[in-house]
Short mmCIF file of N, CA, C and O in Angstrom, two decimals:
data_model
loop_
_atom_site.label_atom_id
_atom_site.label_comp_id
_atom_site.label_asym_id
_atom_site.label_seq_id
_atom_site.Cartn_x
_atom_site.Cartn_y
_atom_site.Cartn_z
N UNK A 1 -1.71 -55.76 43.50
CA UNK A 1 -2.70 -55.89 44.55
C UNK A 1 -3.44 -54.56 44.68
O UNK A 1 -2.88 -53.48 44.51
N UNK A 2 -4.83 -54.74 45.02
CA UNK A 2 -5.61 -53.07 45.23
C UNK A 2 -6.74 -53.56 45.78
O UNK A 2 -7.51 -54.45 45.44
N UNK A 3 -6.68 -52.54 47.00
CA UNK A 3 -7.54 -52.62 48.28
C UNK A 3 -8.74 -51.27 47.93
O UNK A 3 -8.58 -50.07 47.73
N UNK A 4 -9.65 -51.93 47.96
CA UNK A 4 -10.44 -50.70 48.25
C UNK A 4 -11.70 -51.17 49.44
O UNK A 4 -12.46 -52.13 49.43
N UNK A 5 -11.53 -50.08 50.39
CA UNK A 5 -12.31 -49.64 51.66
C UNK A 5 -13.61 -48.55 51.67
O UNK A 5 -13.54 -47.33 51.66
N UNK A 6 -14.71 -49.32 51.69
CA UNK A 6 -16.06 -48.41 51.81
C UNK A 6 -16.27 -48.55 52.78
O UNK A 6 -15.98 -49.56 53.42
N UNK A 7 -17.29 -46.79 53.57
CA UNK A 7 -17.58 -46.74 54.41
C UNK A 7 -18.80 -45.90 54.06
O UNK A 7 -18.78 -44.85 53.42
N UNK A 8 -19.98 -46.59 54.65
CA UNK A 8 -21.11 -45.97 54.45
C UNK A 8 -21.75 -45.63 52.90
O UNK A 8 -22.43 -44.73 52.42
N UNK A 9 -21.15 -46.80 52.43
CA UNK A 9 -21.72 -46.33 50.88
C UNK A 9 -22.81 -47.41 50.31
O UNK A 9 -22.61 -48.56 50.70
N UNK A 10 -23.71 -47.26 49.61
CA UNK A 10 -25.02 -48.15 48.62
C UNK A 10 -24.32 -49.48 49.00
O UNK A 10 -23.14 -49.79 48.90
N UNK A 11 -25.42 -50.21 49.46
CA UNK A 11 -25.06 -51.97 48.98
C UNK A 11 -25.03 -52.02 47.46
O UNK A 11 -24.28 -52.87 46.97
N UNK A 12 -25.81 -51.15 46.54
CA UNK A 12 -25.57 -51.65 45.16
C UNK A 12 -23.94 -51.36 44.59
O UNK A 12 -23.46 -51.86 43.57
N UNK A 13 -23.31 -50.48 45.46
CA UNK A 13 -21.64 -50.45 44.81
C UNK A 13 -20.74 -51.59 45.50
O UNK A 13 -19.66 -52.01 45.10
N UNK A 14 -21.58 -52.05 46.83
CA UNK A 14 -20.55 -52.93 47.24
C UNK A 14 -20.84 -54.44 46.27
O UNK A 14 -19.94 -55.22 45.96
N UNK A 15 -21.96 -54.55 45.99
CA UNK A 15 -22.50 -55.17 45.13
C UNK A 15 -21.75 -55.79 43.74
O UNK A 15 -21.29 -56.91 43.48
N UNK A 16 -21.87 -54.36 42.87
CA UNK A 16 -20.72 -54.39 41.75
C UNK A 16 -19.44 -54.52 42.24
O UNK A 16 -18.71 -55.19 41.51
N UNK A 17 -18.88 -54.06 43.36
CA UNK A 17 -17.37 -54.20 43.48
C UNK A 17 -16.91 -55.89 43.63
O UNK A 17 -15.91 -56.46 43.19
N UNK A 18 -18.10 -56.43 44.45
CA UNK A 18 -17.86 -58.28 44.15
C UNK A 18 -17.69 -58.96 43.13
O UNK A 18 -17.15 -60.06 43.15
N UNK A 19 -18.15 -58.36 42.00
CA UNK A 19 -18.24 -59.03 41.19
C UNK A 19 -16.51 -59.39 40.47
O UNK A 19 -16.42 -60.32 39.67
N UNK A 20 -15.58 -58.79 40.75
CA UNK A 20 -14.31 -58.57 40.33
C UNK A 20 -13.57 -58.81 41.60
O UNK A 20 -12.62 -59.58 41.62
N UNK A 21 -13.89 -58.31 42.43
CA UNK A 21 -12.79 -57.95 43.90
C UNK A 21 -13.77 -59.11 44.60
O UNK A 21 -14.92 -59.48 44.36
N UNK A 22 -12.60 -59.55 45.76
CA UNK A 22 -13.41 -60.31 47.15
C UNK A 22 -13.48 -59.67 47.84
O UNK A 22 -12.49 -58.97 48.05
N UNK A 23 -14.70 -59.47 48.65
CA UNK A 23 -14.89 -58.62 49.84
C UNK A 23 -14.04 -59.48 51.14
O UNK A 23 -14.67 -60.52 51.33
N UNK A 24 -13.49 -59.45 51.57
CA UNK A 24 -12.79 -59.84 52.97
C UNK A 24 -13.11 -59.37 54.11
O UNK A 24 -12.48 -59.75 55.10
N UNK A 25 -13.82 -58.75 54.18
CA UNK A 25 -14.43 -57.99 55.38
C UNK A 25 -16.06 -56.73 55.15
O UNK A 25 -16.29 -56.17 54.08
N UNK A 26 -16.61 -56.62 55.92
CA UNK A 26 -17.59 -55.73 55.47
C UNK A 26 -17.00 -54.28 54.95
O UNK A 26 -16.25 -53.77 55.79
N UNK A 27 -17.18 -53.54 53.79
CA UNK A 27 -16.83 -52.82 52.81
C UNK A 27 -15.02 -53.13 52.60
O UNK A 27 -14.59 -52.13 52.02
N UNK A 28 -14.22 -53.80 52.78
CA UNK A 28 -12.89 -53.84 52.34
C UNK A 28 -13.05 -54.84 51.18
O UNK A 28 -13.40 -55.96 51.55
N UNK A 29 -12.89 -54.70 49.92
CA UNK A 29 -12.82 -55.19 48.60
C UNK A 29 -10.64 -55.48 48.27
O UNK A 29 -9.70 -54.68 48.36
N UNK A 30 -10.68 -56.93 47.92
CA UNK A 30 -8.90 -57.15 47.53
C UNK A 30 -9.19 -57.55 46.45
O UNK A 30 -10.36 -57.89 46.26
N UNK A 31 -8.07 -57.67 45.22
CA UNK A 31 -7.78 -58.04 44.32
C UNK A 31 -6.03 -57.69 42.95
O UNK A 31 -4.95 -57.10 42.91
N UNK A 32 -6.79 -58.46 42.24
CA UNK A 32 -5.45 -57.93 41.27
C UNK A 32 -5.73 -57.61 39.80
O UNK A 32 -5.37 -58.25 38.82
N UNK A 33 -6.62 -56.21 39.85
CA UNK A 33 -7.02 -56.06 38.54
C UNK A 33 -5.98 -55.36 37.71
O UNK A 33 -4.98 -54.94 38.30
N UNK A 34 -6.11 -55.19 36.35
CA UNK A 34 -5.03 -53.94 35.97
C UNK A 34 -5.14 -53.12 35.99
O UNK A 34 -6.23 -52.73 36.42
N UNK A 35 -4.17 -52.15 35.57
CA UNK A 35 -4.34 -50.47 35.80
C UNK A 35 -5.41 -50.21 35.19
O UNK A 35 -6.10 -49.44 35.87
N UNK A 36 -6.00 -50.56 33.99
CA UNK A 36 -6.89 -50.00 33.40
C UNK A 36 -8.30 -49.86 34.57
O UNK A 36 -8.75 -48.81 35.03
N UNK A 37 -8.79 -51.29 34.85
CA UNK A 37 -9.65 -52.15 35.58
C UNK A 37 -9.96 -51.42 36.76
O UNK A 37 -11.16 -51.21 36.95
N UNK A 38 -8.93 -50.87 37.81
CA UNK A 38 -8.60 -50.59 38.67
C UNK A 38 -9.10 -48.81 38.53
O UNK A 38 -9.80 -48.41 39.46
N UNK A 39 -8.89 -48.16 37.83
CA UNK A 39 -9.48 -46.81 37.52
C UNK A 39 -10.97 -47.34 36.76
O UNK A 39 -11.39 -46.19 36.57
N UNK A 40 -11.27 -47.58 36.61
CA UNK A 40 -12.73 -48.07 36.19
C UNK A 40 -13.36 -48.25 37.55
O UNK A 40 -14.14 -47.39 37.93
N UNK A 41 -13.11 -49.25 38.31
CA UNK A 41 -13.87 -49.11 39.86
C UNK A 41 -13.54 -47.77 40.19
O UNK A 41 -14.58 -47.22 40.56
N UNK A 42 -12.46 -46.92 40.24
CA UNK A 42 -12.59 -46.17 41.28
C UNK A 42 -13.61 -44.47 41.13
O UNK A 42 -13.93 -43.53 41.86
N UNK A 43 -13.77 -44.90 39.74
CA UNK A 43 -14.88 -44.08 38.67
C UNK A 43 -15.64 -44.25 39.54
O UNK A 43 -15.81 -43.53 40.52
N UNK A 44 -16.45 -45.70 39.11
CA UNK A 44 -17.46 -46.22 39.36
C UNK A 44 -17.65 -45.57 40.97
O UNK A 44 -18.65 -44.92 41.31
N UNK A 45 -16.74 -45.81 41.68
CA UNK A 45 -16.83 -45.24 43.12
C UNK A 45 -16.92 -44.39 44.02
O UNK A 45 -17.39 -44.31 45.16
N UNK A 46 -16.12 -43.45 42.91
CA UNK A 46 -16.66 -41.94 43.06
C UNK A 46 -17.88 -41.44 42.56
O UNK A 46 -18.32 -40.33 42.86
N UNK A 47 -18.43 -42.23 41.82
CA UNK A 47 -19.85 -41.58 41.38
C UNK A 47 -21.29 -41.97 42.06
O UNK A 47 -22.35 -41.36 42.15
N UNK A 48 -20.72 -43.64 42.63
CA UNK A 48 -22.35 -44.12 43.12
C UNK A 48 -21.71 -43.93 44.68
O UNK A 48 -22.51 -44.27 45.56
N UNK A 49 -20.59 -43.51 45.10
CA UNK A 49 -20.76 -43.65 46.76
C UNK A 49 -21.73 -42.95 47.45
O UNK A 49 -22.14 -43.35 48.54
N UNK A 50 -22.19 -41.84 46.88
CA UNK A 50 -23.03 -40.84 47.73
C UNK A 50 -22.62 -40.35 48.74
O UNK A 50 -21.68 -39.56 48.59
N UNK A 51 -23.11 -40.58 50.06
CA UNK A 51 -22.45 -39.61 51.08
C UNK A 51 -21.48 -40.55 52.02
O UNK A 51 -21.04 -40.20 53.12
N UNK A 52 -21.25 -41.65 51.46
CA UNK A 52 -20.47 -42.45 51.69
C UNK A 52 -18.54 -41.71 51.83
O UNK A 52 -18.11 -40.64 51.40
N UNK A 53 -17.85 -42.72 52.53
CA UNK A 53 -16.19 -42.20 52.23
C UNK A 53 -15.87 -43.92 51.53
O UNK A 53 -16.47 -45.00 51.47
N UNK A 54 -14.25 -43.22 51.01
CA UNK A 54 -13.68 -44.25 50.00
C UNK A 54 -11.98 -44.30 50.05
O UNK A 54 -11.21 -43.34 50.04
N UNK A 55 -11.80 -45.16 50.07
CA UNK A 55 -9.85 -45.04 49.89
C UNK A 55 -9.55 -46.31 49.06
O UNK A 55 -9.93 -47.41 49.44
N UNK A 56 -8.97 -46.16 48.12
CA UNK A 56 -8.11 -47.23 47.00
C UNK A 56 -6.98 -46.82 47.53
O UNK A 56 -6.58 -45.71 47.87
N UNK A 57 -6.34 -48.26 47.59
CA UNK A 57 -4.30 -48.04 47.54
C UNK A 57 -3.73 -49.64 46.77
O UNK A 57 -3.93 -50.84 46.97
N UNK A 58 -3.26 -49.16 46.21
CA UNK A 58 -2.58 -50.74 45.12
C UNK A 58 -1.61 -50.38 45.22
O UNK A 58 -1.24 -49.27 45.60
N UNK A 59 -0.84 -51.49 44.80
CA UNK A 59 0.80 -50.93 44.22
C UNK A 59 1.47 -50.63 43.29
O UNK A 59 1.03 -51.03 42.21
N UNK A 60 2.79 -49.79 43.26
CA UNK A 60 2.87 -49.23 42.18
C UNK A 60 4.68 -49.20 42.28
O UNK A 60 5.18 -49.58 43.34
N UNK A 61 5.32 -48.87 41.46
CA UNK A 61 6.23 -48.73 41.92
C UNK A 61 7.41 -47.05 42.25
O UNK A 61 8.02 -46.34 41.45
N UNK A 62 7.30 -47.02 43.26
CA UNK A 62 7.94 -46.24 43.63
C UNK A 62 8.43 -46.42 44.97
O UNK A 62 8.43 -47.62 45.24
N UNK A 63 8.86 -45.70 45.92
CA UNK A 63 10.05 -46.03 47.08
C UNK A 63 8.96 -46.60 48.36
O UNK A 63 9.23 -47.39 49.26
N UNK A 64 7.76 -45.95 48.10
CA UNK A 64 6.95 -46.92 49.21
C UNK A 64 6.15 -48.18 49.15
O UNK A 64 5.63 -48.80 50.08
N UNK A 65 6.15 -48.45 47.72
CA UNK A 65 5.61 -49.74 47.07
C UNK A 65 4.22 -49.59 46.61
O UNK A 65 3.76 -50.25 45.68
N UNK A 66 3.69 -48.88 47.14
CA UNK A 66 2.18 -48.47 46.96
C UNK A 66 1.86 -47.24 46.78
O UNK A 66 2.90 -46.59 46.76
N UNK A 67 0.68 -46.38 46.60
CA UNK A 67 0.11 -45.28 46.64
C UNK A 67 -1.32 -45.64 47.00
O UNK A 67 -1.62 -46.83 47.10
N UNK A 68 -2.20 -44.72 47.18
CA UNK A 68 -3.51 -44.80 47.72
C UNK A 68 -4.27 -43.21 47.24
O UNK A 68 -3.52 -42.27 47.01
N UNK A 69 -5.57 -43.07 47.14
CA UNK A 69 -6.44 -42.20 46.54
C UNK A 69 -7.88 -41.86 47.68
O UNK A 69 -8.71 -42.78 47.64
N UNK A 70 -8.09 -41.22 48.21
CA UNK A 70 -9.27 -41.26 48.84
C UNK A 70 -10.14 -40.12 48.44
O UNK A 70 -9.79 -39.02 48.02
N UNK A 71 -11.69 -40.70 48.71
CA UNK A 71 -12.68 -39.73 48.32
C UNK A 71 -13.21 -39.49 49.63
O UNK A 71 -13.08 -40.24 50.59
N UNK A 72 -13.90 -38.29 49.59
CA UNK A 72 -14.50 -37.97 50.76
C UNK A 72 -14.25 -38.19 51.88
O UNK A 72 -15.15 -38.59 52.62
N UNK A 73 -13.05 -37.99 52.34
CA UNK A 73 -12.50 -38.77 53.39
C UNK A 73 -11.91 -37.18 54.05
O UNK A 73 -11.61 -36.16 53.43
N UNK A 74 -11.88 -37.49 55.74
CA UNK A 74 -10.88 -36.31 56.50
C UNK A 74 -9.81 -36.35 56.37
O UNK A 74 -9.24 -35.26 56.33
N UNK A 75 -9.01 -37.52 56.22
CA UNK A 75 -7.73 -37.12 55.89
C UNK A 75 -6.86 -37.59 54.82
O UNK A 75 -6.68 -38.77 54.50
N UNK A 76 -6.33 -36.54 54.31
CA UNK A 76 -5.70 -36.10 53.87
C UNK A 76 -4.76 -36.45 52.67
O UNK A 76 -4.00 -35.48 52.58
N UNK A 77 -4.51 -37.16 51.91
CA UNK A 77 -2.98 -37.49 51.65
C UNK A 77 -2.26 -36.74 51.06
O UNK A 77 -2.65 -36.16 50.05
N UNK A 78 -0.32 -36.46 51.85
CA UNK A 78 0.13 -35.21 51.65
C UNK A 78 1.61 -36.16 51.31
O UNK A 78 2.06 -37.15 51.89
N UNK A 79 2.11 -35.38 50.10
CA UNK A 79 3.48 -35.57 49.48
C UNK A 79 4.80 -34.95 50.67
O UNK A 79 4.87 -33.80 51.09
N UNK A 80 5.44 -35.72 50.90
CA UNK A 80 6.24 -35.23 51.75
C UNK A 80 7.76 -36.16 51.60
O UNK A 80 7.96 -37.32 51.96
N UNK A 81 8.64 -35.26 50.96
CA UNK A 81 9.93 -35.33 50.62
C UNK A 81 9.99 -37.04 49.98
O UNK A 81 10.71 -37.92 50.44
N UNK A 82 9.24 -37.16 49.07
CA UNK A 82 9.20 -38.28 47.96
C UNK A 82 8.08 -39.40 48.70
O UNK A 82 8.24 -40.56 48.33
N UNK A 83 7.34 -39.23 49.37
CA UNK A 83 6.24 -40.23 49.97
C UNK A 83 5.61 -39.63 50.45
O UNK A 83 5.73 -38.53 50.99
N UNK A 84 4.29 -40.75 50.22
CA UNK A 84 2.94 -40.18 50.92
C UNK A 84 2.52 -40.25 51.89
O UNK A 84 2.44 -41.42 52.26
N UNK A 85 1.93 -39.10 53.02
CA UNK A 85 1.62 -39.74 54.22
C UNK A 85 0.03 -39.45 54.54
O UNK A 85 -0.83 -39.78 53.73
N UNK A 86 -0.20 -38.99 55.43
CA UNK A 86 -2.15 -38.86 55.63
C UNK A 86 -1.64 -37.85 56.58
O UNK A 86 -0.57 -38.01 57.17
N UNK A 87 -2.33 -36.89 56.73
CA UNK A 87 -2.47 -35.89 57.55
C UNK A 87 -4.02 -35.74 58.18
O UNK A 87 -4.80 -35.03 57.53
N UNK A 88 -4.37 -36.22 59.11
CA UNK A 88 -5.12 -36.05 59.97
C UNK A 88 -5.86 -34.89 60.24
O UNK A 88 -5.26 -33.87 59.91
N UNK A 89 -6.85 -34.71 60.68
CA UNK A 89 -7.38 -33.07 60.74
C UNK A 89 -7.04 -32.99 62.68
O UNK A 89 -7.24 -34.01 63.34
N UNK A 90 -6.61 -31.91 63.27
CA UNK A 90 -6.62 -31.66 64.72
C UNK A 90 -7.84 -31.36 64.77
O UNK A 90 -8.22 -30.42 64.08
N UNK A 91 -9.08 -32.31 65.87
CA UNK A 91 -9.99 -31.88 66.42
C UNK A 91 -9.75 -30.83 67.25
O UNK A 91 -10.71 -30.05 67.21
N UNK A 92 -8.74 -30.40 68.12
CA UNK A 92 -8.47 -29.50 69.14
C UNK A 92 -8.42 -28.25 68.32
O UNK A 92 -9.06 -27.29 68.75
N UNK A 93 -7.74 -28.12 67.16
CA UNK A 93 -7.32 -26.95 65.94
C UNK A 93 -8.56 -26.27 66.74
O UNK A 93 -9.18 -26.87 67.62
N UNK A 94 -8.90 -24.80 66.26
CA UNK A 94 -9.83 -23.77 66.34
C UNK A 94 -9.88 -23.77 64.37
O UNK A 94 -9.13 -23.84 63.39
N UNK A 95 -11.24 -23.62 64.73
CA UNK A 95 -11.49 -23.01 63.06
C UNK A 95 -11.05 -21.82 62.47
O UNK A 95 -11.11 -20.74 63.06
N UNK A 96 -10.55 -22.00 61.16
CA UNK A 96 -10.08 -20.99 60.56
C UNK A 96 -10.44 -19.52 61.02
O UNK A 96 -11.66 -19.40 61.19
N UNK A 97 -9.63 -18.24 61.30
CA UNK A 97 -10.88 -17.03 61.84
C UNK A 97 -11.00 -16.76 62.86
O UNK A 97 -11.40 -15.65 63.20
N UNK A 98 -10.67 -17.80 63.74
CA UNK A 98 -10.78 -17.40 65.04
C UNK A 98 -9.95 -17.66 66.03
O UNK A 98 -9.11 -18.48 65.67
N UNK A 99 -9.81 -17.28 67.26
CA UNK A 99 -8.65 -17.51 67.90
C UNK A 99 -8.70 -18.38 69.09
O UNK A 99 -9.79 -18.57 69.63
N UNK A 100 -7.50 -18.98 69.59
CA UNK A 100 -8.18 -19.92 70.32
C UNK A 100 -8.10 -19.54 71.87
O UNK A 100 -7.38 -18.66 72.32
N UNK A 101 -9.16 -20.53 72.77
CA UNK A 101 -9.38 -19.91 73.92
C UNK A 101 -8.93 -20.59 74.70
O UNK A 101 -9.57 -21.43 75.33
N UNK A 102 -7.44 -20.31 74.85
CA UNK A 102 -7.08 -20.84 76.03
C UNK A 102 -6.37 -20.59 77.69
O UNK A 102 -5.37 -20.98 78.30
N UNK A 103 -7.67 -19.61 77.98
CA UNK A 103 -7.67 -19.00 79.28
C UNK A 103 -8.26 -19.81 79.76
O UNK A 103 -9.19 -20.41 79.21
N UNK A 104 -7.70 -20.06 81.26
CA UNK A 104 -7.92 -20.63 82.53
C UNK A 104 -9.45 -20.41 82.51
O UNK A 104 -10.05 -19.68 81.73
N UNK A 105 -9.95 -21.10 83.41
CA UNK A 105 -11.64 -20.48 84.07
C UNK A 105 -11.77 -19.68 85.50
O UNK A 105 -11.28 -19.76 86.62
N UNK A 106 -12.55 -18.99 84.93
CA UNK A 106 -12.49 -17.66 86.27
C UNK A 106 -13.17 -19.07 87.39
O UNK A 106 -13.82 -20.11 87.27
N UNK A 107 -12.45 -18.16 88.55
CA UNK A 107 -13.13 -18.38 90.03
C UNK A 107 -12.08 -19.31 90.64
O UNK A 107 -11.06 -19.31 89.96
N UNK A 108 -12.01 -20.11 91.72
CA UNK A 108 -11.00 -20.71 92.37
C UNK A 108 -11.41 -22.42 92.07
O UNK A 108 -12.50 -22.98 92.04
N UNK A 109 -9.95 -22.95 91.86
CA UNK A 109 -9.97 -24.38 91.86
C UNK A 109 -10.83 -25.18 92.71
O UNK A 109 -11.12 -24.48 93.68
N UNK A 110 -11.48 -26.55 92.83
CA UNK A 110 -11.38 -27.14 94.10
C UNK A 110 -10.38 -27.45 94.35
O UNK A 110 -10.68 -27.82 95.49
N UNK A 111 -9.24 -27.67 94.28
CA UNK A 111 -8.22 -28.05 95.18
C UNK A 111 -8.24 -27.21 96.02
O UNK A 111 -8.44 -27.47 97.21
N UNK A 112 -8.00 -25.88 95.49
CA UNK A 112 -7.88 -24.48 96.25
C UNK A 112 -8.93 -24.26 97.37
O UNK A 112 -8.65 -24.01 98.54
N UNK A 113 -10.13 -24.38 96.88
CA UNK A 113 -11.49 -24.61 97.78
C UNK A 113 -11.16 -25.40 99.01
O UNK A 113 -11.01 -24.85 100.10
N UNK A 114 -11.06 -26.52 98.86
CA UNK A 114 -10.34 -27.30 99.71
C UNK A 114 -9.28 -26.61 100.32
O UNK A 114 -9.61 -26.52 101.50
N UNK A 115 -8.38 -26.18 100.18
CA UNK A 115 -7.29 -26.13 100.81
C UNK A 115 -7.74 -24.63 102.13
O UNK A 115 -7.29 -24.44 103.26
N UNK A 116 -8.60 -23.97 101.49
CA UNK A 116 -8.68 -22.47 102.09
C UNK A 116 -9.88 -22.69 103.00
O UNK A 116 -9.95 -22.17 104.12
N UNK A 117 -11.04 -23.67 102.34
CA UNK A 117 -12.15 -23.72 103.20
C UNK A 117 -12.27 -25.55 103.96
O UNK A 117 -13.30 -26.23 104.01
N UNK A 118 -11.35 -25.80 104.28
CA UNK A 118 -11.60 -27.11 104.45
C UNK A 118 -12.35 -28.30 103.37
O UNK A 118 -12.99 -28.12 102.33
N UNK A 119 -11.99 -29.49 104.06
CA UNK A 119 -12.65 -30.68 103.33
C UNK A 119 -14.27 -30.65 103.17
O UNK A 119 -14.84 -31.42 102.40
N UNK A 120 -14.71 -30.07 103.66
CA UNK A 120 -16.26 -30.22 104.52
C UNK A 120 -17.40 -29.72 103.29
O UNK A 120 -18.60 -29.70 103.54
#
C-alpha cells in the first residue's frame, strides 16, 4: 500500500498521479504500485511540486510496518531507537542566536490596578 499526500502542488502532478493511484480525497493519492513504480512517482514529485509540500509512506517491512519520506515539509522525520517519528518544529522555540524573552511586562497588573485603585 502507498499513500501519497499533496499540498499545494500543480493540478498537472495531481493529474499524472491519477493515472496509477486513486485520489480519495483532494491531493491524498492510494494505491499498490511496486517498489520500482513507487520511486518513480516520488521523482516525479519532487521535481514538478514546486512550492508545493509532499509526504509518501507505504509499507515496508520493519517493526512499524511502514516508513514515509517527505518533501518540503516542517516536519521532520527523526530515527529514534529503531522507528520513525516526526518531530514538529516549536513555534514558541526563539530562533537560532538569540535568546529568549521571557520577562514579565513592566508596570502593574490589572488585577493589581484593581485591587490598589478600586473597581472604578
Amino acid at each position: 500500500m502507498t499513500v501519497i499526500v499533496l499540498t499545494n502542488c500543480p493540478a498537472g502532478l495531481r493529474g499524472f498521479l491519477t493515472r496509477w493511484l486513486l485520489e480519495i480525497s483532494a491531493g491524498v493519492f492510494v494505491g499498490s504500485p511496486s517498489a520500482r513504480i513507487r520511486d518513480v512517482f516520488w521523482e516525479e514529485v519532487q521535481q514538478y511540486a514546486g512550492q508545493g509540500r509532499a509526504l509518501l509512506a507505504h509499507t515496508t517491512n520493519n517493526e512499524q510496518g511502514f516508513t514515509f519520506r517527505t518533501y518540503d515539509h516542517a516536519w521532520i522525520p527523526t530515527g529514534h531507537e529503531g522507528i520513525t517519528l516526526i518531530r514538529r518544529p516549536n513555534p514558541n522555540a526563539p530562533a537560532s542566536g538569540t535568546t529568549p524573552q521571557n520577562e514579565p511586562p513592566s508596570g502593574w497588573s490589572r488585577a493589581s490596578k484593581r485591587r490598589r485603585f478600586g473597581r472604578g
